[in-house]
mmCIF file of C-alpha atoms in Angstrom:
data_model
loop_
_atom_site.group_PDB
_atom_site.id
_atom_site.type_symbol
_atom_site.label_atom_id
_atom_site.label_comp_id
_atom_site.label_asym_id
_atom_site.label_seq_id
_atom_site.Cartn_x
_atom_site.Cartn_y
_atom_site.Cartn_z
ATOM 1 C CA UNK A 1 13.549 -7.072 88.618
ATOM 2 C CA UNK A 2 10.679 -7.117 91.229
ATOM 3 C CA UNK A 3 10.938 -4.659 93.930
ATOM 4 C CA UNK A 4 8.817 -2.644 96.699
ATOM 5 C CA UNK A 5 11.223 0.186 96.091
ATOM 6 C CA UNK A 6 9.908 2.740 93.316
ATOM 7 C CA UNK A 7 12.925 4.744 93.472
ATOM 8 C CA UNK A 8 15.353 1.760 92.781
ATOM 9 C CA UNK A 9 12.484 0.330 90.125
ATOM 10 C CA UNK A 10 12.822 3.758 88.019
ATOM 11 C CA UNK A 11 16.466 3.581 88.579
ATOM 12 C CA UNK A 12 17.075 -0.074 87.172
ATOM 13 C CA UNK A 13 14.454 0.808 84.286
ATOM 14 C CA UNK A 14 16.437 4.042 83.020
ATOM 15 C CA UNK A 15 19.633 1.967 83.250
ATOM 16 C CA UNK A 16 18.041 -0.410 80.590
ATOM 17 C CA UNK A 17 16.335 2.288 78.679
ATOM 18 C CA UNK A 18 19.896 4.152 78.225
ATOM 19 C CA UNK A 19 21.003 1.062 76.740
ATOM 20 C CA UNK A 20 18.862 0.803 73.889
ATOM 21 C CA UNK A 21 17.722 4.507 73.726
ATOM 22 C CA UNK A 22 17.816 6.428 70.064
ATOM 23 C CA UNK A 23 16.905 9.930 69.517
ATOM 24 C CA UNK A 24 13.469 8.895 68.428
ATOM 25 C CA UNK A 25 12.647 6.859 71.556
ATOM 26 C CA UNK A 26 9.346 7.492 73.438
ATOM 27 C CA UNK A 27 7.821 6.988 76.802
ATOM 28 C CA UNK A 28 3.809 6.536 77.638
ATOM 29 C CA UNK A 29 2.520 6.229 80.781
ATOM 30 C CA UNK A 30 -0.897 4.544 81.634
ATOM 31 C CA UNK A 31 -2.698 4.315 85.087
ATOM 32 C CA UNK A 32 -6.084 2.843 86.247
ATOM 33 C CA UNK A 33 -8.340 5.516 88.078
ATOM 34 C CA UNK A 34 -10.649 3.643 90.446
ATOM 35 C CA UNK A 35 -12.606 6.613 92.018
ATOM 36 C CA UNK A 36 -14.200 9.704 91.628
ATOM 37 C CA UNK A 37 -12.160 11.445 94.159
ATOM 38 C CA UNK A 38 -8.936 9.989 92.270
ATOM 39 C CA UNK A 39 -10.050 11.603 88.990
ATOM 40 C CA UNK A 40 -10.024 14.555 90.346
ATOM 41 C CA UNK A 41 -6.578 14.188 91.838
ATOM 42 C CA UNK A 42 -5.096 13.019 88.988
ATOM 43 C CA UNK A 43 -6.860 15.196 86.651
ATOM 44 C CA UNK A 44 -5.209 18.278 88.908
ATOM 45 C CA UNK A 45 -1.736 16.340 89.380
ATOM 46 C CA UNK A 46 -1.530 15.422 85.668
ATOM 47 C CA UNK A 47 -2.715 18.059 83.500
ATOM 48 C CA UNK A 48 -1.533 16.505 80.376
ATOM 49 C CA UNK A 49 -3.167 13.476 80.618
ATOM 50 C CA UNK A 50 -5.958 12.122 78.727
ATOM 51 C CA UNK A 51 -8.938 10.101 80.372
ATOM 52 C CA UNK A 52 -10.676 7.378 78.939
ATOM 53 C CA UNK A 53 -13.573 4.988 79.972
ATOM 54 C CA UNK A 54 -13.027 1.565 78.738
ATOM 55 C CA UNK A 55 -16.151 -0.149 80.644
ATOM 56 C CA UNK A 56 -18.228 -1.704 78.011
ATOM 57 C CA UNK A 57 -21.281 -0.781 80.499
ATOM 58 C CA UNK A 58 -20.796 2.832 80.667
ATOM 59 C CA UNK A 59 -23.765 5.273 79.467
ATOM 60 C CA UNK A 60 -23.916 5.868 75.829
ATOM 61 C CA UNK A 61 -24.782 9.361 76.156
ATOM 62 C CA UNK A 62 -23.131 11.309 78.672
ATOM 63 C CA UNK A 63 -25.102 13.421 81.136
ATOM 64 C CA UNK A 64 -25.089 17.305 80.727
ATOM 65 C CA UNK A 65 -21.725 18.680 81.541
ATOM 66 C CA UNK A 66 -19.639 15.317 81.446
ATOM 67 C CA UNK A 67 -17.573 14.996 77.896
ATOM 68 C CA UNK A 68 -18.189 11.851 76.592
ATOM 69 C CA UNK A 69 -15.513 9.548 78.589
ATOM 70 C CA UNK A 70 -15.933 6.490 75.786
ATOM 71 C CA UNK A 71 -13.393 8.755 73.613
ATOM 72 C CA UNK A 72 -9.980 10.087 75.216
ATOM 73 C CA UNK A 73 -10.550 13.070 76.914
ATOM 74 C CA UNK A 74 -7.962 15.553 77.994
ATOM 75 C CA UNK A 75 -7.734 16.342 81.733
ATOM 76 C CA UNK A 76 -8.421 20.226 81.232
ATOM 77 C CA UNK A 77 -11.916 19.280 80.131
ATOM 78 C CA UNK A 78 -12.989 17.288 82.801
ATOM 79 C CA UNK A 79 -15.417 19.274 85.215
ATOM 80 C CA UNK A 80 -14.679 20.391 88.614
ATOM 81 C CA UNK A 81 -17.747 18.395 89.786
ATOM 82 C CA UNK A 82 -17.080 14.907 88.888
ATOM 83 C CA UNK A 83 -19.874 13.305 90.348
ATOM 84 C CA UNK A 84 -21.539 11.987 87.176
ATOM 85 C CA UNK A 85 -18.083 10.323 86.269
ATOM 86 C CA UNK A 86 -19.155 7.655 88.641
ATOM 87 C CA UNK A 87 -20.940 5.455 85.999
ATOM 88 C CA UNK A 88 -17.556 5.295 83.882
ATOM 89 C CA UNK A 89 -15.325 4.114 86.537
ATOM 90 C CA UNK A 90 -12.734 2.771 86.360
ATOM 91 C CA UNK A 91 -11.095 5.510 83.969
ATOM 92 C CA UNK A 92 -7.721 5.157 82.434
ATOM 93 C CA UNK A 93 -5.409 8.009 82.843
ATOM 94 C CA UNK A 94 -2.490 8.259 80.273
ATOM 95 C CA UNK A 95 0.069 10.293 78.225
ATOM 96 C CA UNK A 96 1.276 8.812 75.346
ATOM 97 C CA UNK A 97 4.569 9.135 73.247
ATOM 98 C CA UNK A 98 6.311 11.801 75.431
ATOM 99 C CA UNK A 99 9.929 12.279 75.369
ATOM 100 C CA UNK A 100 11.739 10.131 77.780
ATOM 101 C CA UNK A 101 12.936 11.899 80.793
ATOM 102 C CA UNK A 102 10.070 14.045 80.646
ATOM 103 C CA UNK A 103 7.040 12.707 82.741
ATOM 104 C CA UNK A 104 8.271 9.401 84.393
ATOM 105 C CA UNK A 105 9.304 10.929 87.432
ATOM 106 C CA UNK A 106 6.195 13.094 88.059
ATOM 107 C CA UNK A 107 3.708 10.401 87.228
ATOM 108 C CA UNK A 108 5.243 7.850 89.503
ATOM 109 C CA UNK A 109 5.357 9.963 92.304
ATOM 110 C CA UNK A 110 1.711 10.975 91.849
ATOM 111 C CA UNK A 111 0.085 7.579 91.110
ATOM 112 C CA UNK A 112 -0.168 6.451 94.663
ATOM 113 C CA UNK A 113 -1.169 2.536 94.953
ATOM 114 C CA UNK A 114 -3.224 2.341 91.496
ATOM 115 C CA UNK A 115 -1.822 -0.100 88.931
ATOM 116 C CA UNK A 116 0.015 1.676 86.582
ATOM 117 C CA UNK A 117 2.752 1.158 83.395
ATOM 118 C CA UNK A 118 5.352 3.144 82.215
ATOM 119 C CA UNK A 119 6.556 2.107 78.944
ATOM 120 C CA UNK A 120 9.841 3.368 77.006
ATOM 121 C CA UNK A 121 9.238 2.251 73.373
ATOM 122 C CA UNK A 122 11.257 2.966 69.557
ATOM 123 C CA UNK A 123 14.470 1.214 71.443
ATOM 124 C CA UNK A 124 17.225 -0.803 69.718
ATOM 125 C CA UNK A 125 18.817 -3.599 71.393
ATOM 126 C CA UNK A 126 22.317 -4.031 69.967
ATOM 127 C CA UNK A 127 23.493 -7.063 68.630
ATOM 128 C CA UNK A 128 25.944 -9.812 70.630
ATOM 129 C CA UNK A 129 27.486 -11.821 67.702
ATOM 130 C CA UNK A 130 29.220 -13.817 70.521
ATOM 131 C CA UNK A 131 25.782 -15.052 71.756
ATOM 132 C CA UNK A 132 24.230 -15.691 68.621
ATOM 133 C CA UNK A 133 21.952 -12.393 69.384
ATOM 134 C CA UNK A 134 21.134 -10.203 66.547
ATOM 135 C CA UNK A 135 20.083 -6.466 67.074
ATOM 136 C CA UNK A 136 16.488 -5.827 67.432
ATOM 137 C CA UNK A 137 14.372 -2.607 67.179
ATOM 138 C CA UNK A 138 11.105 -3.601 66.191
ATOM 139 C CA UNK A 139 10.015 -5.102 69.800
ATOM 140 C CA UNK A 140 12.544 -3.426 71.605
ATOM 141 C CA UNK A 141 10.765 -1.746 74.710
ATOM 142 C CA UNK A 142 11.021 -1.610 78.668
ATOM 143 C CA UNK A 143 8.076 -1.588 80.717
ATOM 144 C CA UNK A 144 7.709 -0.699 84.528
ATOM 145 C CA UNK A 145 4.558 -1.909 85.772
ATOM 146 C CA UNK A 146 3.886 -0.123 89.027
ATOM 147 C CA UNK A 147 1.599 -1.645 91.599
ATOM 148 C CA UNK A 148 0.798 -4.611 89.500
ATOM 149 C CA UNK A 149 1.911 -7.763 87.910
ATOM 150 C CA UNK A 150 0.260 -7.392 84.642
ATOM 151 C CA UNK A 151 0.102 -5.238 81.627
ATOM 152 C CA UNK A 152 -3.453 -5.606 81.499
ATOM 153 C CA UNK A 153 -3.195 -3.580 85.030
ATOM 154 C CA UNK A 154 -5.459 -6.243 86.516
ATOM 155 C CA UNK A 155 -2.916 -8.060 88.775
ATOM 156 C CA UNK A 156 -2.580 -5.933 91.692
ATOM 157 C CA UNK A 157 0.724 -6.320 93.811
ATOM 158 C CA UNK A 158 2.714 -4.335 96.303
ATOM 159 C CA UNK A 159 5.892 -4.307 94.585
ATOM 160 C CA UNK A 160 6.971 -2.952 90.881
ATOM 161 C CA UNK A 161 7.978 -5.103 87.748
ATOM 162 C CA UNK A 162 10.422 -4.367 85.299
ATOM 163 C CA UNK A 163 9.626 -6.345 81.900
ATOM 164 C CA UNK A 164 12.236 -6.029 78.922
ATOM 165 C CA UNK A 165 10.443 -6.813 75.567
ATOM 166 C CA UNK A 166 12.464 -8.513 72.838
ATOM 167 C CA UNK A 167 11.438 -10.325 69.588
ATOM 168 C CA UNK A 168 9.820 -13.823 70.017
ATOM 169 C CA UNK A 169 11.170 -16.858 68.186
ATOM 170 C CA UNK A 170 9.952 -20.306 67.587
ATOM 171 C CA UNK A 171 10.764 -21.946 70.814
ATOM 172 C CA UNK A 172 14.432 -22.111 70.706
ATOM 173 C CA UNK A 173 14.765 -20.002 74.008
ATOM 174 C CA UNK A 174 16.245 -16.782 71.810
ATOM 175 C CA UNK A 175 14.133 -14.444 73.901
ATOM 176 C CA UNK A 176 15.337 -15.993 77.132
ATOM 177 C CA UNK A 177 18.766 -15.860 75.974
ATOM 178 C CA UNK A 178 18.592 -12.028 74.726
ATOM 179 C CA UNK A 179 16.693 -11.034 77.763
ATOM 180 C CA UNK A 180 19.605 -12.764 80.143
ATOM 181 C CA UNK A 181 22.251 -10.671 77.987
ATOM 182 C CA UNK A 182 20.509 -7.477 78.301
ATOM 183 C CA UNK A 183 19.890 -8.039 82.072
ATOM 184 C CA UNK A 184 23.784 -8.962 82.502
ATOM 185 C CA UNK A 185 24.501 -5.667 80.611
ATOM 186 C CA UNK A 186 23.069 -3.804 83.437
ATOM 187 C CA UNK A 187 24.168 -5.920 86.353
ATOM 188 C CA UNK A 188 20.689 -7.836 86.935
ATOM 189 C CA UNK A 189 19.131 -11.044 86.385
ATOM 190 C CA UNK A 190 16.345 -12.174 84.571
ATOM 191 C CA UNK A 191 13.602 -13.522 87.450
ATOM 192 C CA UNK A 192 11.103 -15.166 85.980
ATOM 193 C CA UNK A 193 9.884 -16.890 82.602
ATOM 194 C CA UNK A 194 8.847 -15.170 79.657
ATOM 195 C CA UNK A 195 5.441 -13.327 79.251
ATOM 196 C CA UNK A 196 4.150 -13.609 75.558
ATOM 197 C CA UNK A 197 1.360 -11.258 74.538
#
């Protein structure tokens, strides 16, 4: 599913998650933060987030008063004056392995136009013997991409894209059939070719 409607995207994603949810399921969120001003805004809006620099050209030794952002740093350890974080941009803000339903709405509301991902993991897809589909737990996930079309968060878009993850098989179309069946269970259709990672 691809839509510019964030509420609809979240609603459909949750329908799919509920279909495979287990008591041990988790949700993780991640967003690209491109400016110093946005680092400050998201630090305050997401106090439980962790910030990380993935810029290989970032300083090896941080400036005085700035934590080493090449390692994950909790929001509460970021200083009030963030001017010296400019050399570390873009940063990634994330919250990992949270209970489903605990962070998704707030994260989606505050993330603004930035490329971001909400990923539900540790799901379990049921089997559908009538379709020759086997149950799946290892690769059962749902990802909602916000403002982008790539899990690397590098393909900006004006829409949100829902991805359903299933086990890949050797060229027999299994993953396409499984994804189509899963989409049918919540009244949706697959809209694109499989993406392999």
